[in-house]
Amino acid sequence: MERQLTDVPGLDDGPEYSPDGQHIWFNSTRSGLMQVWRMNVDGSEQTQMTDEPSNNWFPHVSPDGNTVAYIVYRKGDVEPNSHPPNKEVEIRLMASTGGTSRNLVSLFGGQGTINVNSWSPDSQKLAFVSYKLTSQSPEISL
């Protein structure tokens, strides 16, 4: 049976279970910018996990449950509720307990870069999509 777990104004998107099945990670604009959040699977204890001056999307927890990867759009580069392609973005990592994040890579990408969990089974590698537009690239629009 379907049941809504969030009811705070703003966009909630990108839900994903933690590997242990105890939490649901998601991103939300409820604090203004798009930030990473975590809640218990029953919807309780909705906790903001990032508080950065950027728009943070698509949190993916590593299989060992220790690290979270997410994509970052610079503040002012996109609206908080938008995650378009063809932008300069970063992939950041943080501990699944929260705290300071670190930049893994800066790249040209955006929508589609890490929309799905792409951790290796041993939690040591992360697959992502990066590309470059050329004069021969087709124009992309959604």
Short mmCIF file of C-alpha atoms in Angstrom, two decimals:
data_model
loop_
_atom_site.label_atom_id
_atom_site.label_comp_id
_atom_site.label_asym_id
_atom_site.label_seq_id
_atom_site.Cartn_x
_atom_site.Cartn_y
_atom_site.Cartn_z
CA MET A 1 0.00 0.00 0.00
CA GLU A 2 1.28 3.41 -0.98
CA ARG A 3 1.71 6.02 1.77
CA GLN A 4 3.06 9.58 1.54
CA LEU A 5 5.91 10.13 4.00
CA THR A 6 6.61 13.84 3.47
CA ASP A 7 4.20 16.76 3.67
CA VAL A 8 6.43 19.82 4.02
CA PRO A 9 6.03 22.49 1.31
CA GLY A 10 8.64 22.30 -1.44
CA LEU A 11 9.90 19.67 -3.83
CA ASP A 12 11.02 16.32 -2.41
CA ASP A 13 12.72 14.09 -4.98
CA GLY A 14 15.23 11.31 -5.61
CA PRO A 15 14.35 8.85 -2.81
CA GLU A 16 16.62 5.89 -2.23
CA TYR A 17 16.81 3.30 0.55
CA SER A 18 20.02 2.95 2.52
CA PRO A 19 21.65 -0.47 2.06
CA ASP A 20 20.58 -1.54 5.56
CA GLY A 21 16.95 -0.61 4.81
CA GLN A 22 16.75 1.67 7.85
CA HIS A 23 16.63 5.06 6.07
CA ILE A 24 15.38 6.76 2.95
CA TRP A 25 17.71 9.39 1.52
CA PHE A 26 16.22 12.13 -0.69
CA ASN A 27 16.71 15.72 -1.76
CA SER A 28 14.38 18.59 -0.90
CA THR A 29 13.93 22.35 -1.39
CA ARG A 30 12.17 22.71 1.99
CA SER A 31 15.12 24.76 3.34
CA GLY A 32 15.37 27.03 0.27
CA LEU A 33 18.11 25.44 -1.83
CA MET A 34 17.99 21.78 -2.83
CA GLN A 35 19.69 19.86 -0.02
CA VAL A 36 20.22 16.21 0.93
CA TRP A 37 17.91 14.77 3.60
CA ARG A 38 17.49 11.45 5.39
CA MET A 39 14.51 9.97 7.21
CA ASN A 40 13.55 6.71 8.85
CA VAL A 41 11.58 4.37 6.60
CA ASP A 42 8.38 5.25 8.47
CA GLY A 43 8.87 8.95 7.57
CA SER A 44 9.99 10.00 11.05
CA GLU A 45 13.14 11.97 11.90
CA GLN A 46 13.43 13.88 8.63
CA THR A 47 16.94 15.28 8.96
CA GLN A 48 18.77 17.72 6.71
CA MET A 49 22.17 16.14 5.99
CA THR A 50 23.74 18.92 3.87
CA ASP A 51 23.63 22.65 4.46
CA GLU A 52 25.70 24.02 1.61
CA PRO A 53 25.41 27.13 -0.57
CA SER A 54 24.62 24.91 -3.57
CA ASN A 55 21.84 22.74 -4.96
CA ASN A 56 22.50 19.12 -3.99
CA TRP A 57 20.75 16.27 -5.78
CA PHE A 58 20.50 12.47 -5.89
CA PRO A 59 22.16 11.12 -2.74
CA HIS A 60 23.44 7.56 -3.19
CA VAL A 61 24.70 5.58 -0.21
CA SER A 62 27.62 3.20 -0.74
CA PRO A 63 26.90 -0.52 -0.25
CA ASP A 64 28.87 -0.56 3.02
CA GLY A 65 26.62 2.28 4.25
CA ASN A 66 29.53 4.58 5.13
CA THR A 67 29.60 7.15 2.33
CA VAL A 68 27.07 9.19 0.38
CA ALA A 69 27.73 10.54 -3.12
CA TYR A 70 25.62 13.34 -4.58
CA ILE A 71 25.69 15.82 -7.45
CA VAL A 72 26.09 19.55 -6.85
CA TYR A 73 24.94 22.49 -8.98
CA ARG A 74 26.33 25.91 -8.08
CA LYS A 75 23.92 28.32 -6.43
CA GLY A 76 22.59 30.72 -9.06
CA ASP A 77 23.49 28.38 -11.93
CA VAL A 78 20.11 26.63 -11.75
CA GLU A 79 16.86 27.06 -9.89
CA PRO A 80 16.72 24.90 -6.72
CA ASN A 81 14.04 22.65 -8.24
CA SER A 82 15.93 22.11 -11.52
CA HIS A 83 18.62 19.60 -12.44
CA PRO A 84 19.25 20.14 -16.16
CA PRO A 85 21.95 18.60 -18.35
CA ASN A 86 24.89 20.54 -19.81
CA LYS A 87 26.15 22.26 -16.66
CA GLU A 88 29.35 22.44 -14.68
CA VAL A 89 28.69 20.25 -11.62
CA GLU A 90 30.55 18.45 -8.87
CA ILE A 91 30.20 15.04 -7.35
CA ARG A 92 30.73 15.28 -3.60
CA LEU A 93 31.18 12.64 -0.93
CA MET A 94 30.25 12.79 2.74
CA ALA A 95 29.99 10.35 5.60
CA SER A 96 26.54 8.82 5.93
CA THR A 97 26.45 10.25 9.45
CA GLY A 98 26.70 13.76 7.97
CA GLY A 99 29.36 16.39 8.34
CA THR A 100 31.71 18.10 5.93
CA SER A 101 31.66 16.94 2.33
CA ARG A 102 34.61 16.74 -0.04
CA ASN A 103 34.71 17.26 -3.77
CA LEU A 104 35.42 14.02 -5.64
CA VAL A 105 35.37 15.53 -9.13
CA SER A 106 34.26 18.65 -11.02
CA LEU A 107 32.86 17.89 -14.45
CA PHE A 108 30.53 18.89 -17.27
CA GLY A 109 27.31 16.93 -16.92
CA GLY A 110 24.15 17.40 -14.90
CA GLN A 111 20.93 15.47 -15.45
CA GLY A 112 21.98 11.87 -15.94
CA THR A 113 25.41 12.13 -14.30
CA ILE A 114 24.49 10.02 -11.24
CA ASN A 115 20.71 9.69 -11.27
CA VAL A 116 20.95 6.08 -10.10
CA ASN A 117 23.16 4.45 -7.52
CA SER A 118 26.40 3.51 -9.28
CA TRP A 119 28.66 2.37 -6.45
CA SER A 120 30.76 -0.75 -6.99
CA PRO A 121 29.73 -3.64 -4.70
CA ASP A 122 32.88 -3.13 -2.56
CA SER A 123 32.13 0.62 -2.07
CA GLN A 124 35.53 1.55 -3.53
CA LYS A 125 34.47 2.99 -6.90
CA LEU A 126 31.69 5.17 -8.26
CA ALA A 127 30.56 5.25 -11.89
CA PHE A 128 29.26 8.53 -13.35
CA VAL A 129 28.67 10.21 -16.70
CA SER A 130 30.68 13.18 -17.93
CA TYR A 131 30.71 14.55 -21.44
CA LYS A 132 31.71 17.53 -23.50
CA LEU A 133 29.62 19.37 -26.06
CA THR A 134 31.28 19.97 -29.41
CA SER A 135 30.20 21.84 -32.49
CA GLN A 136 29.01 18.48 -33.84
CA SER A 137 27.03 17.54 -30.71
CA PRO A 138 23.28 17.51 -31.21
CA GLU A 139 21.42 20.09 -29.22
CA ILE A 140 19.87 18.51 -26.17
CA SER A 141 16.53 19.67 -24.85
CA LEU A 142 14.08 18.13 -22.44
#
